[in-house]
CSV table of C-alpha atoms and ligand atoms in Angstrom, one decimal:
chain,number,residue,atom,x,y,z
Z,1191,MET,CA,0.0,0.0,0.0
Z,1192,LYS,CA,1.2,3.5,-0.8
Z,1193,GLN,CA,1.8,5.5,2.3
Z,1194,LYS,CA,0.7,9.2,2.1
Z,1195,ARG,CA,1.7,10.8,5.4
Z,1196,PHE,CA,4.7,10.2,7.6
Z,1197,ILE,CA,4.5,11.3,11.2
Z,1198,LEU,CA,6.9,11.1,14.1
Z,1199,GLN,CA,5.8,10.2,17.6
Z,1200,GLU,CA,6.5,12.6,20.5
Z,1201,ASN,CA,9.5,10.5,21.6
Z,1202,GLU,CA,11.0,10.6,18.1
Z,1203,LEU,CA,11.1,14.5,17.9
Z,1204,PRO,CA,14.5,16.1,17.4
Z,1205,THR,CA,15.7,17.6,20.7
Z,1206,ALA,CA,18.3,20.0,19.4
Z,1207,TRP,CA,18.3,22.6,16.6
Z,1208,TYR,CA,20.9,22.6,13.9
Z,1209,ASN,CA,23.3,25.5,13.6
Z,1210,ILE,CA,24.7,25.5,10.1
Z,1211,GLN,CA,27.1,28.3,11.0
Z,1212,ALA,CA,29.4,25.7,12.5
Z,1213,ASP,CA,29.6,23.8,9.2
Z,1214,MET,CA,29.7,26.7,6.7
Z,1215,PRO,CA,32.7,26.7,4.3
Z,1216,THR,CA,32.8,30.6,4.6
Z,1217,LYS,CA,31.6,31.9,8.0
Z,1218,PRO,CA,29.1,34.7,7.8
Z,1219,MET,CA,30.4,38.2,8.1
Z,1220,PRO,CA,29.5,39.9,11.4
Z,1221,PRO,CA,26.8,42.6,11.8
Z,1222,ILE,CA,28.5,46.0,12.1
Z,1223,HIS,CA,27.7,49.3,13.7
Z,1224,PRO,CA,26.4,51.8,11.1
Z,1225,ALA,CA,28.6,54.7,12.3
Z,1226,THR,CA,31.8,53.1,13.6
Z,1227,LYS,CA,31.6,50.1,11.1
Z,1228,GLN,CA,32.9,47.9,14.1
Z,1229,PRO,CA,31.7,44.3,14.4
Z,1230,LEU,CA,28.9,43.9,17.0
Z,1231,GLY,CA,29.1,41.4,19.8
Z,1232,VAL,CA,26.5,39.9,22.1
Z,1233,ASP,CA,26.5,42.9,24.4
Z,1234,ASP,CA,25.8,45.3,21.6
Z,1235,LEU,CA,22.7,43.3,20.4
Z,1236,ALA,CA,21.4,42.3,23.8
Z,1237,HIS,CA,19.7,45.6,24.6
Z,1238,ILE,CA,17.4,44.9,21.6
Z,1239,PHE,CA,17.0,41.1,21.6
Z,1240,PRO,CA,16.8,38.5,24.4
Z,1241,ARG,CA,20.5,37.7,25.3
Z,1242,GLU,CA,20.4,34.0,24.6
Z,1243,CYS,CA,19.1,34.8,21.1
Z,1244,CYS,CA,22.1,37.1,20.6
Z,1245,VAL,CA,24.5,34.3,21.7
Z,1246,GLN,CA,22.8,32.0,19.2
Z,1247,GLU,CA,23.0,34.7,16.5
Z,1248,LEU,CA,26.8,34.8,16.7
Z,1249,ASP,CA,27.5,31.2,17.5
Z,1250,THR,CA,29.7,29.7,14.7
Z,1251,GLU,CA,31.0,26.8,16.8
Z,1252,HIS,CA,28.2,24.5,18.1
Z,1253,ASP,CA,26.5,22.5,15.4
Z,1254,PHE,CA,23.6,21.3,17.6
Z,1255,ILE,CA,22.0,23.5,20.2
Z,1256,PRO,CA,19.6,21.7,22.7
Z,1257,ILE,CA,16.0,22.8,22.6
Z,1258,PRO,CA,15.0,23.9,26.1
Z,1259,GLU,CA,12.5,21.5,27.7
Z,1260,GLU,CA,9.9,24.2,28.2
Z,1261,VAL,CA,10.0,24.9,24.4
Z,1262,MET,CA,9.9,21.2,23.7
Z,1263,ASP,CA,6.7,20.9,25.8
Z,1264,LYS,CA,5.0,23.7,23.7
Z,1265,TYR,CA,6.3,22.1,20.4
Z,1266,LYS,CA,4.5,18.9,21.4
Z,1267,ALA,CA,1.1,20.7,21.1
Z,1268,TYR,CA,1.5,20.5,17.3
Z,1269,ARG,CA,4.7,18.7,16.3
Z,1270,SER,CA,5.7,16.6,14.5
Z,1271,THR,CA,4.1,18.1,11.4
Z,1272,PRO,CA,3.3,15.6,8.7
Z,1273,LEU,CA,5.5,14.9,5.7
Z,1274,VAL,CA,3.1,14.2,2.8
Z,1275,ARG,CA,3.6,12.6,-0.6
Z,1276,ALA,CA,1.6,14.7,-3.1
Z,1277,TYR,CA,0.4,11.7,-5.2
Z,1278,ALA,CA,-2.6,13.7,-6.6
Z,1279,LEU,CA,-0.4,16.6,-7.6
Z,1280,GLU,CA,2.0,14.2,-9.3
Z,1281,GLU,CA,-0.8,12.6,-11.2
Z,1282,ALA,CA,-2.2,15.9,-12.3
Z,1283,LEU,CA,1.2,17.0,-13.6
Z,1284,GLN,CA,1.8,13.5,-15.2
Z,1285,THR,CA,5.4,13.7,-13.8
Z,1286,PRO,CA,7.7,10.9,-12.9
Z,1287,ALA,CA,9.0,13.0,-10.1
Z,1288,HIS,CA,8.2,12.1,-6.5
Z,1289,ILE,CA,6.8,15.2,-4.8
Z,1290,TYR,CA,6.8,15.6,-1.0
Z,1291,PHE,CA,5.8,18.5,1.2
Z,1292,LYS,CA,6.4,19.3,4.8
Z,1293,ASN,CA,3.1,20.6,6.1
Z,1294,GLU,CA,3.8,23.5,8.5
Z,1295,SER,CA,0.2,24.8,8.2
Z,1296,VAL,CA,-1.2,22.3,10.6
Z,1297,ASN,CA,-0.7,24.2,13.9
Z,1298,PRO,CA,-3.5,26.4,15.3
Z,1299,LEU,CA,-1.8,29.5,14.0
Z,1300,GLY,CA,-1.3,28.3,10.5
Z,1301,SER,CA,2.3,28.9,9.7
Z,1302,HIS,CA,5.9,27.8,10.6
Z,1303,LYS,CA,6.5,31.1,12.5
Z,1304,ILE,CA,5.4,29.6,15.8
Z,1305,ASN,CA,8.6,27.5,15.9
Z,1306,SER,CA,10.7,30.5,16.6
Z,1307,ALA,CA,8.1,32.6,18.4
Z,1308,LEU,CA,8.0,30.0,21.2
Z,1309,ALA,CA,11.8,30.0,21.5
Z,1310,GLN,CA,12.2,33.8,21.5
Z,1311,CYS,CA,9.4,34.3,24.1
Z,1312,TYR,CA,10.8,31.6,26.3
Z,1313,TYR,CA,14.3,33.2,26.3
Z,1314,ALA,CA,12.7,36.7,26.9
Z,1315,LYS,CA,10.8,35.3,29.9
Z,1316,GLN,CA,13.9,33.5,31.2
Z,1317,GLU,CA,15.9,36.8,31.4
Z,1318,GLY,CA,13.1,38.6,33.3
Z,1319,THR,CA,11.6,40.6,30.4
Z,1320,THR,CA,7.9,41.5,30.7
Z,1321,ASN,CA,7.1,42.9,27.3
Z,1322,VAL,CA,7.9,41.9,23.7
Z,1323,THR,CA,7.3,43.8,20.6
Z,1324,THR,CA,7.6,43.1,16.9
Z,1325,GLU,CA,6.4,43.9,13.4
Z,1326,THR,CA,4.2,41.7,11.2
Z,1327,GLY,CA,3.5,41.8,7.5
Z,1328,ALA,CA,0.7,39.5,6.4
Z,1329,GLY,CA,0.2,38.8,10.1
Z,1330,GLN,CA,1.5,35.3,10.5
Z,1331,TRP,CA,4.5,36.3,12.6
Z,1332,GLY,CA,2.4,38.7,14.8
Z,1333,THR,CA,-0.1,35.9,15.3
Z,1334,ALA,CA,2.6,33.5,16.3
Z,1335,LEU,CA,4.2,36.0,18.7
Z,1336,ALA,CA,0.9,37.0,20.2
Z,1337,TYR,CA,0.2,33.3,21.0
Z,1338,ALA,CA,3.7,32.6,22.3
Z,1339,ALA,CA,3.8,35.7,24.5
Z,1340,ARG,CA,0.5,34.6,26.0
Z,1341,VAL,CA,1.8,31.1,26.6
Z,1342,PHE,CA,4.8,32.4,28.5
Z,1343,GLY,CA,3.0,35.2,30.3
Z,1344,LEU,CA,4.4,38.2,28.4
Z,1345,GLU,CA,2.6,41.4,27.1
Z,1346,ALA,CA,2.9,41.7,23.2
Z,1347,ALA,CA,2.8,44.9,21.1
Z,1348,VAL,CA,2.6,44.3,17.4
Z,1349,TYR,CA,3.1,46.8,14.5
Z,1350,GLN,CA,1.3,45.5,11.5
Z,1351,VAL,CA,2.0,46.7,7.9
Z,1352,LYS,CA,-0.9,49.0,7.1
Z,1353,ILE,CA,-1.7,47.5,3.7
Z,1354,SER,CA,-1.8,44.0,5.1
Z,1355,MET,CA,-4.0,45.1,8.0
Z,1356,GLN,CA,-6.5,46.2,5.4
Z,1357,GLN,CA,-6.2,43.2,3.1
Z,1358,LYS,CA,-6.4,40.7,6.0
Z,1359,PRO,CA,-8.5,42.2,8.8
Z,1360,TYR,CA,-9.0,38.9,10.7
Z,1361,ARG,CA,-5.3,38.6,11.4
Z,1362,SER,CA,-5.4,41.5,13.8
Z,1363,SER,CA,-8.5,40.0,15.4
Z,1364,ILE,CA,-6.6,36.8,16.0
Z,1365,MET,CA,-3.7,38.7,17.6
Z,1366,ARG,CA,-6.0,40.7,19.8
Z,1367,THR,CA,-7.8,37.5,20.8
Z,1368,PHE,CA,-4.5,36.3,22.2
Z,1369,GLY,CA,-4.2,39.6,24.0
Z,1370,ALA,CA,-1.7,41.5,21.9
Z,1371,ALA,CA,-2.0,45.3,21.2
Z,1372,VAL,CA,-2.0,45.8,17.4
Z,1373,THR,CA,-1.0,49.1,15.6
Z,1374,GLY,CA,-1.0,49.8,11.9
Z,1375,SER,CA,2.4,50.8,10.5
Z,1376,PRO,CA,3.6,53.4,9.6
Z,1377,SER,CA,1.9,55.0,12.6
Z,1378,MET,CA,2.1,58.3,14.5
Z,1379,SER,CA,3.1,56.5,17.7
Z,1380,THR,CA,6.8,56.4,17.0
Z,1381,ARG,CA,9.3,58.9,15.6
Z,1382,ALA,CA,10.2,56.5,12.8
Z,1383,GLY,CA,6.6,56.2,11.8
Z,1384,LYS,CA,6.0,60.0,11.9
Z,1385,ASP,CA,9.1,60.6,9.7
Z,1386,ILE,CA,7.8,58.1,7.1
Z,1387,ILE,CA,4.3,59.5,7.1
Z,1388,THR,CA,5.6,63.1,6.8
Z,1389,VAL,CA,7.4,62.2,3.6
Z,1390,ASP,CA,4.6,60.0,2.2
Z,1391,PRO,CA,1.2,60.3,3.9
Z,1392,HIS,CA,-0.2,57.4,1.9
Z,1393,HIS,CA,2.7,55.0,2.6
Z,1394,PRO,CA,1.2,51.5,2.5
Z,1395,GLY,CA,3.7,50.3,5.0
Z,1396,SER,CA,6.3,47.5,4.6
Z,1397,LEU,CA,8.1,45.1,6.9
Z,1398,GLY,CA,10.9,47.7,6.9
Z,1399,THR,CA,8.7,50.5,8.3
Z,1400,ALA,CA,7.1,48.2,10.9
Z,1401,ILE,CA,10.5,46.9,12.1
Z,1402,SER,CA,11.7,50.5,12.6
Z,1403,GLU,CA,8.7,51.2,14.8
Z,1404,ALA,CA,9.0,48.1,16.9
Z,1405,VAL,CA,12.8,48.5,17.4
Z,1406,GLU,CA,12.2,52.1,18.5
Z,1407,LEU,CA,9.5,50.9,21.0
Z,1408,ALA,CA,11.8,48.2,22.4
Z,1409,THR,CA,14.8,50.6,22.9
Z,1410,THR,CA,12.7,53.3,24.5
Z,1411,THR,CA,10.6,51.0,26.8
Z,1412,PRO,CA,12.0,49.4,30.0
Z,1413,ASN,CA,11.9,45.6,30.2
Z,1414,CYS,CA,10.8,45.3,26.6
Z,1415,LYS,CA,12.6,43.2,24.0
Z,1416,TYR,CA,12.2,43.1,20.3
Z,1417,THR,CA,11.6,39.8,18.5
Z,1418,LEU,CA,11.9,39.1,14.8
Z,1419,GLY,CA,10.1,36.6,12.7
Z,1420,SER,CA,12.7,36.0,10.0
Z,1421,VAL,CA,16.1,37.1,8.6
Z,1422,LEU,CA,18.3,36.7,11.7
Z,1423,ASN,CA,20.4,33.6,12.3
Z,1424,HIS,CA,18.8,32.6,15.5
Z,1425,VAL,CA,15.3,32.6,13.9
Z,1426,VAL,CA,16.5,30.3,11.2
Z,1427,LEU,CA,18.2,28.1,13.8
Z,1428,HIS,CA,14.8,27.6,15.6
Z,1429,GLN,CA,13.2,26.7,12.3
Z,1430,THR,CA,15.6,23.8,11.6
Z,1431,ILE,CA,13.2,21.6,13.6
Z,1432,ILE,CA,11.3,21.5,10.3
Z,1433,GLY,CA,14.2,20.0,8.3
Z,1434,LEU,CA,15.4,17.7,11.2
Z,1435,GLU,CA,11.9,16.2,11.3
Z,1436,ALA,CA,11.7,16.0,7.6
Z,1437,GLU,CA,15.1,14.1,7.5
Z,1438,LYS,CA,13.7,11.4,9.7
Z,1439,GLN,CA,10.4,11.3,7.8
Z,1440,MET,CA,12.1,11.1,4.4
Z,1441,ALA,CA,13.9,8.1,5.8
Z,1442,MET,CA,10.6,6.5,6.8
Z,1443,ALA,CA,9.5,7.0,3.2
Z,1444,GLY,CA,12.8,5.3,2.1
Z,1445,GLU,CA,13.8,8.4,0.0
Z,1446,TYR,CA,16.2,11.3,0.0
Z,1447,PRO,CA,15.5,14.6,-1.7
Z,1448,ASP,CA,17.3,15.6,-4.9
Z,1449,VAL,CA,15.8,19.0,-4.7
Z,1450,VAL,CA,14.7,21.0,-1.6
Z,1451,ILE,CA,12.4,24.0,-2.2
Z,1452,ALA,CA,10.9,26.7,0.0
Z,1453,CYS,CA,9.5,30.2,-0.6
Z,1454,PHE,CA,11.7,33.1,0.5
Z,1455,GLY,CA,10.9,36.2,2.5
Z,1456,GLY,CA,13.9,36.6,4.8
Z,1457,GLY,CA,14.9,32.9,4.7
Z,1458,SER,CA,13.5,31.2,7.9
Z,1459,ASN,CA,11.3,28.6,6.4
Z,1460,PHE,CA,13.8,28.0,3.6
Z,1461,GLY,CA,16.7,27.6,6.0
Z,1462,GLY,CA,14.6,25.7,8.4
Z,1463,LEU,CA,13.8,23.0,5.9
Z,1464,ALA,CA,17.0,23.1,3.8
Z,1465,PHE,CA,19.9,23.4,6.4
Z,1466,PRO,CA,19.7,19.9,7.9
Z,1467,PHE,CA,19.9,18.5,4.3
Z,1468,MET,CA,22.6,21.0,3.4
Z,1469,ARG,CA,24.6,19.6,6.3
Z,1470,HIS,CA,24.8,16.2,4.5
Z,1471,HIS,CA,25.6,18.1,1.3
Z,1472,LEU,CA,28.5,19.8,3.0
Z,1473,LYS,CA,29.7,16.9,5.2
Z,1474,ASP,CA,28.8,13.6,3.6
Z,1475,GLY,CA,28.8,14.4,-0.1
Z,1476,ARG,CA,25.0,13.8,-0.5
Z,1477,ARG,CA,24.1,16.0,-3.4
Z,1478,THR,CA,21.0,18.1,-3.2
Z,1479,GLU,CA,19.9,21.2,-5.1
Z,1480,PHE,CA,18.5,24.0,-2.9
Z,1481,ILE,CA,16.0,26.4,-4.5
Z,1482,ALA,CA,14.5,29.5,-2.8
Z,1483,ALA,CA,11.4,30.9,-4.5
Z,1484,GLU,CA,11.0,34.6,-4.3
Z,1485,PRO,CA,8.3,36.9,-5.8
Z,1486,GLU,CA,9.2,38.5,-9.2
Z,1487,SER,CA,8.2,41.8,-7.5
Z,1488,CYS,CA,10.9,41.5,-4.7
Z,1489,PRO,CA,13.8,39.8,-6.3
Z,1490,LYS,CA,16.7,40.2,-3.9
Z,1491,LEU,CA,18.2,36.7,-4.5
Z,1492,THR,CA,18.1,36.8,-8.3
Z,1493,ARG,CA,18.7,40.5,-8.9
Z,1494,GLY,CA,19.9,42.1,-5.6
Z,1495,GLU,CA,23.5,42.9,-4.7
Z,1496,PHE,CA,25.6,41.5,-1.8
Z,1497,ARG,CA,26.2,44.6,0.4
Z,1498,TYR,CA,26.1,45.7,4.0
Z,1499,ASP,CA,22.7,47.2,4.4
Z,1500,PHE,CA,20.1,48.1,7.1
Z,1501,GLY,CA,17.5,45.5,8.1
Z,1502,ASP,CA,14.8,48.2,8.2
Z,1503,GLU,CA,13.6,51.1,6.2
Z,1504,ALA,CA,14.5,53.8,8.7
Z,1505,GLY,CA,18.0,52.6,9.2
Z,1506,TYR,CA,17.8,51.8,12.9
Z,1507,THR,CA,19.2,48.3,12.8
Z,1508,PRO,CA,22.8,47.3,12.6
Z,1509,LEU,CA,24.3,46.8,9.1
Z,1510,LEU,CA,24.0,43.2,7.9
Z,1511,PRO,CA,25.9,41.6,5.0
Z,1512,MET,CA,23.0,40.6,2.7
Z,1513,PHE,CA,21.7,40.3,-0.8
Z,1514,THR,CA,19.6,43.4,-0.9
Z,1515,LEU,CA,17.5,45.6,-3.2
Z,1516,GLY,CA,18.3,48.5,-0.9
Z,1517,HIS,CA,16.5,49.2,2.4
Z,1518,SER,CA,14.4,51.9,0.7
Z,1519,PHE,CA,12.9,49.4,-1.8
Z,1520,LYS,CA,9.1,49.5,-1.7
Z,1521,PRO,CA,7.8,46.1,-2.7
Z,1522,ALA,CA,4.5,46.0,-4.8
Z,1523,ASN,CA,1.4,45.1,-2.8
Z,1524,ILE,CA,1.4,41.5,-3.6
Z,1525,HIS,CA,-0.7,39.2,-1.5
Z,1526,ALA,CA,2.3,37.2,-0.2
Z,1527,GLY,CA,2.9,39.9,2.4
Z,1528,GLY,CA,5.5,37.7,4.2
Z,1529,LEU,CA,7.8,37.9,1.1
Z,1530,ARG,CA,7.7,41.7,0.8
Z,1531,TYR,CA,11.2,42.3,2.3
Z,1532,HIS,CA,14.2,44.0,0.7
Z,1533,GLY,CA,17.0,41.7,1.9
Z,1534,ALA,CA,18.0,38.1,2.5
Z,1535,GLY,CA,19.2,36.7,5.9
Z,1536,VAL,CA,23.0,36.7,6.5
Z,1537,ILE,CA,23.6,33.0,6.4
Z,1538,ILE,CA,21.6,32.5,3.3
Z,1539,SER,CA,23.3,35.4,1.6
Z,1540,GLN,CA,26.7,33.8,2.2
Z,1541,LEU,CA,25.5,30.4,1.0
Z,1542,LEU,CA,24.1,32.0,-2.1
Z,1543,LYS,CA,27.4,33.8,-2.7
Z,1544,ASP,CA,29.2,30.5,-2.3
Z,1545,GLY,CA,26.9,28.8,-4.9
Z,1546,LEU,CA,25.4,26.3,-2.4
Z,1547,MET,CA,21.8,27.3,-3.3
Z,1548,HIS,CA,20.0,29.5,-5.8
Z,1549,GLY,CA,16.9,31.6,-6.2
Z,1550,VAL,CA,14.1,31.6,-8.7
Z,1551,ASP,CA,11.6,34.4,-9.1
Z,1552,ILE,CA,7.9,33.7,-9.5
Z,1553,PRO,CA,5.3,36.1,-10.9
Z,1554,GLN,CA,2.2,36.5,-8.7
Z,1555,LEU,CA,-0.2,34.9,-11.2
Z,1556,GLU,CA,2.0,31.8,-11.7
Z,1557,SER,CA,2.1,31.5,-7.9
Z,1558,PHE,CA,-1.7,31.5,-7.6
Z,1559,ASP,CA,-2.0,29.1,-10.6
Z,1560,ALA,CA,0.2,26.7,-8.6
Z,1561,GLY,CA,-1.8,27.3,-5.4
Z,1562,MET,CA,-5.1,26.5,-7.2
Z,1563,LEU,CA,-3.8,23.3,-8.6
Z,1564,PHE,CA,-2.4,22.3,-5.2
Z,1565,ALA,CA,-5.8,23.1,-3.5
Z,1566,ARG,CA,-7.7,21.1,-6.1
Z,1567,THR,CA,-5.4,18.1,-5.9
Z,1568,GLU,CA,-4.2,17.9,-2.3
Z,1569,GLY,CA,-7.2,19.6,-0.7
Z,1570,ILE,CA,-5.2,22.3,1.2
Z,1571,ILE,CA,-5.5,26.0,0.4
Z,1572,PRO,CA,-2.0,27.3,0.7
Z,1573,ALA,CA,-0.7,30.7,2.0
Z,1574,PRO,CA,0.1,33.1,-0.9
Z,1575,GLU,CA,3.7,32.9,0.3
Z,1576,SER,CA,3.8,29.1,0.1
Z,1577,ASN,CA,2.3,29.3,-3.5
Z,1578,HIS,CA,5.7,30.4,-4.6
Z,1579,ALA,CA,7.3,27.2,-3.3
Z,1580,ILE,CA,4.6,25.1,-5.0
Z,1581,ALA,CA,5.1,27.0,-8.3
Z,1582,ALA,CA,8.9,26.3,-8.1
Z,1583,ALA,CA,8.2,22.6,-7.3
Z,1584,ILE,CA,5.8,22.4,-10.3
Z,1585,ARG,CA,8.5,23.9,-12.6
Z,1586,GLU,CA,10.9,21.1,-11.4
Z,1587,ALA,CA,8.3,18.4,-11.8
Z,1588,GLN,CA,7.5,19.6,-15.3
Z,1589,ARG,CA,11.2,19.5,-16.2
Z,1590,CYS,CA,11.3,15.9,-14.9
Z,1591,LYS,CA,8.4,15.1,-17.2
Z,1592,GLN,CA,10.4,16.3,-20.2
Z,1593,THR,CA,13.6,14.5,-19.2
Z,1594,GLY,CA,12.0,11.5,-17.7
Z,1595,GLU,CA,13.9,11.9,-14.5
Z,1596,GLU,CA,12.4,10.4,-11.3
Z,1597,LYS,CA,13.7,13.2,-9.0
Z,1598,VAL,CA,12.6,13.4,-5.4
Z,1599,ILE,CA,11.3,16.9,-4.8
Z,1600,LEU,CA,10.7,18.2,-1.2
Z,1601,PHE,CA,9.1,21.5,-0.6
Z,1602,ASN,CA,7.8,23.4,2.5
Z,1603,LEU,CA,4.2,24.2,2.8
Z,1604,SER,CA,5.0,27.1,5.1
Z,1605,GLY,CA,1.3,28.0,5.9
Z,1606,HIS,CA,-2.3,27.7,4.9
Z,1607,GLY,CA,-4.3,30.5,3.2
Z,1608,LEU,CA,-7.6,30.4,5.0
Z,1609,ILE,CA,-7.2,34.0,6.2
Z,1610,ASP,CA,-6.1,35.0,2.7
Z,1611,MET,CA,-9.3,34.2,0.9
Z,1612,SER,CA,-9.7,37.8,-0.4
Z,1613,ALA,CA,-6.5,37.1,-2.5
Z,1614,TYR,CA,-8.1,33.9,-3.9
Z,1615,GLU,CA,-11.3,35.9,-4.5
Z,1616,GLN,CA,-9.3,38.4,-6.6
Z,1617,TYR,CA,-7.6,35.6,-8.5
Z,1618,LEU,CA,-10.9,33.8,-9.2
Z,1619,ASN,CA,-12.4,37.1,-10.4
Z,1620,GLY,CA,-9.5,37.6,-12.8
Z,1621,ASP,CA,-8.4,40.7,-11.0
Z,1622,LEU,CA,-4.9,39.6,-9.9
Z,1623,VAL,CA,-1.9,41.1,-11.7
Z,1624,ASN,CA,1.9,40.7,-12.0
Z,1625,TYR,CA,4.3,43.3,-10.9
Z,1626,ALA,CA,7.6,43.4,-12.7
Z,1627,VAL,CA,10.6,45.4,-11.3
Z,1628,THR,CA,12.9,47.3,-13.7
Z,1629,ASP,CA,16.7,47.4,-13.4
Z,1630,ASP,CA,16.3,51.2,-12.9
Z,1631,ASP,CA,14.0,50.6,-9.9
Z,1632,ILE,CA,16.7,48.4,-8.3
Z,1633,GLN,CA,19.6,50.7,-9.1
Z,1634,ARG,CA,17.7,53.6,-7.6
Z,1635,THR,CA,17.0,51.9,-4.3
Z,1636,LEU,CA,20.5,50.4,-4.1
Z,1637,GLN,CA,21.8,53.9,-3.9
Z,1638,SER,CA,20.2,54.0,-0.4
Z,1639,VAL,CA,22.7,51.4,0.7
Z,1640,PRO,CA,25.5,52.9,2.9
Z,1641,GLN,CA,28.9,52.9,1.3
X,1410,PLP,C1,6.5,34.8,7.0
X,1410,PLP,C2,6.1,33.7,6.1
X,1410,PLP,C3,7.0,33.4,5.0
X,1410,PLP,C4,8.3,34.1,4.7
X,1410,PLP,O1,9.2,34.2,5.7
X,1410,PLP,P1,10.5,33.3,5.7
X,1410,PLP,O2,11.3,33.8,6.9
X,1410,PLP,O3,11.3,33.6,4.4
X,1410,PLP,O4,10.1,31.9,5.8
X,1410,PLP,C5,6.6,32.3,4.2
X,1410,PLP,N1,5.5,31.7,4.3
X,1410,PLP,C6,4.6,32.0,5.3
X,1410,PLP,C7,3.3,31.2,5.5
X,1410,PLP,C8,4.9,33.0,6.2
X,1410,PLP,O5,4.1,33.3,7.2
């Protein structure tokens, strides 16, 4: 009999995260201070983030980092997530490829983000912090943080990108249900927000504007720490629970992936799934191709430049070595709000530079075509972000159809789209459009990158 889903029991869950920094052929360059250009250490970062997260951020030595028992206990509420063989999708595509997906949409919050929210809130609580703050785009990260803060008894203040708040009103209801205070960004409640609104009163907001506001709140409020849903090394570290489970589950299926694919906003669900497999690629010579699927309208991996740039729009954060479109880049209002970010995480940027992975860019319409086919074959309506991974997986499967190769393709279903039905509604009504970016657009915003 063909097995469809592969599930680990509680006692089979991985108990340590994988820190790829220990195994990278080129270590990531350090974050630096924007004025002095000096490398930043744990003490420089720990006034913004929980200290343990800063330690993890800069740890290039330990390959496995134990998951605290309190975090493990919370993981058990929804982990393991299923590894699923997409037989019906394979059949619809008439491909000889074997397509698997890791279903991170099956927790109560609907995306992978909870994996790091729980860890960050646990460490914040441990050090005596009472309040956490953050930004959120489409709302998945804010939702995860609101829940994790509640679980560990912290107060959460969330800045949500204004345009996403309008597109997805129920996200803020969910955050408020868990007790978080939610503000649309840019807002008049911070200096960063006021500055942005002064220049552009109709600014739709972006992850960049919301990060600026949250960082400002964290640095001006006692006992308040900032948390981030993606981009940083420690966030990707926490997400490796995805790939570590998938590794065991692929073994249960008796297969090993030739291609690993995930959508790409800042890199956490991509790194989370890919890094445990990349470990074998680096250390045991097991060959796998790693593909990050980004939107055509925000192409930092395929068309950005490797530079030191700010993580946020207002230029409050340290400078990070990243593939970037420039921190002033304003992504089009695509429905995949979680992918509307100007840069790529530090580890991923280095891996891309070293040729260990590559990016593909996906037009919005192609992403929804893929999501529709997936919904109609596998019965799950994916998040608009995840549609990019599905589209890239379908491209691979179609290539296999032409060549006759029986490749094993593994992709991450980073979330479900049940709060994104207005996007599907637009697609079904034929109102969804593509947004191309010109080289001139990119050159203009790259000028905002500090020299
Ligand atoms: C946030 C989000 C993403 C993008 O963030 P990464 O850090 O690149 O993973 C992708 N999919 C979903 C469902 C998200 O919520």
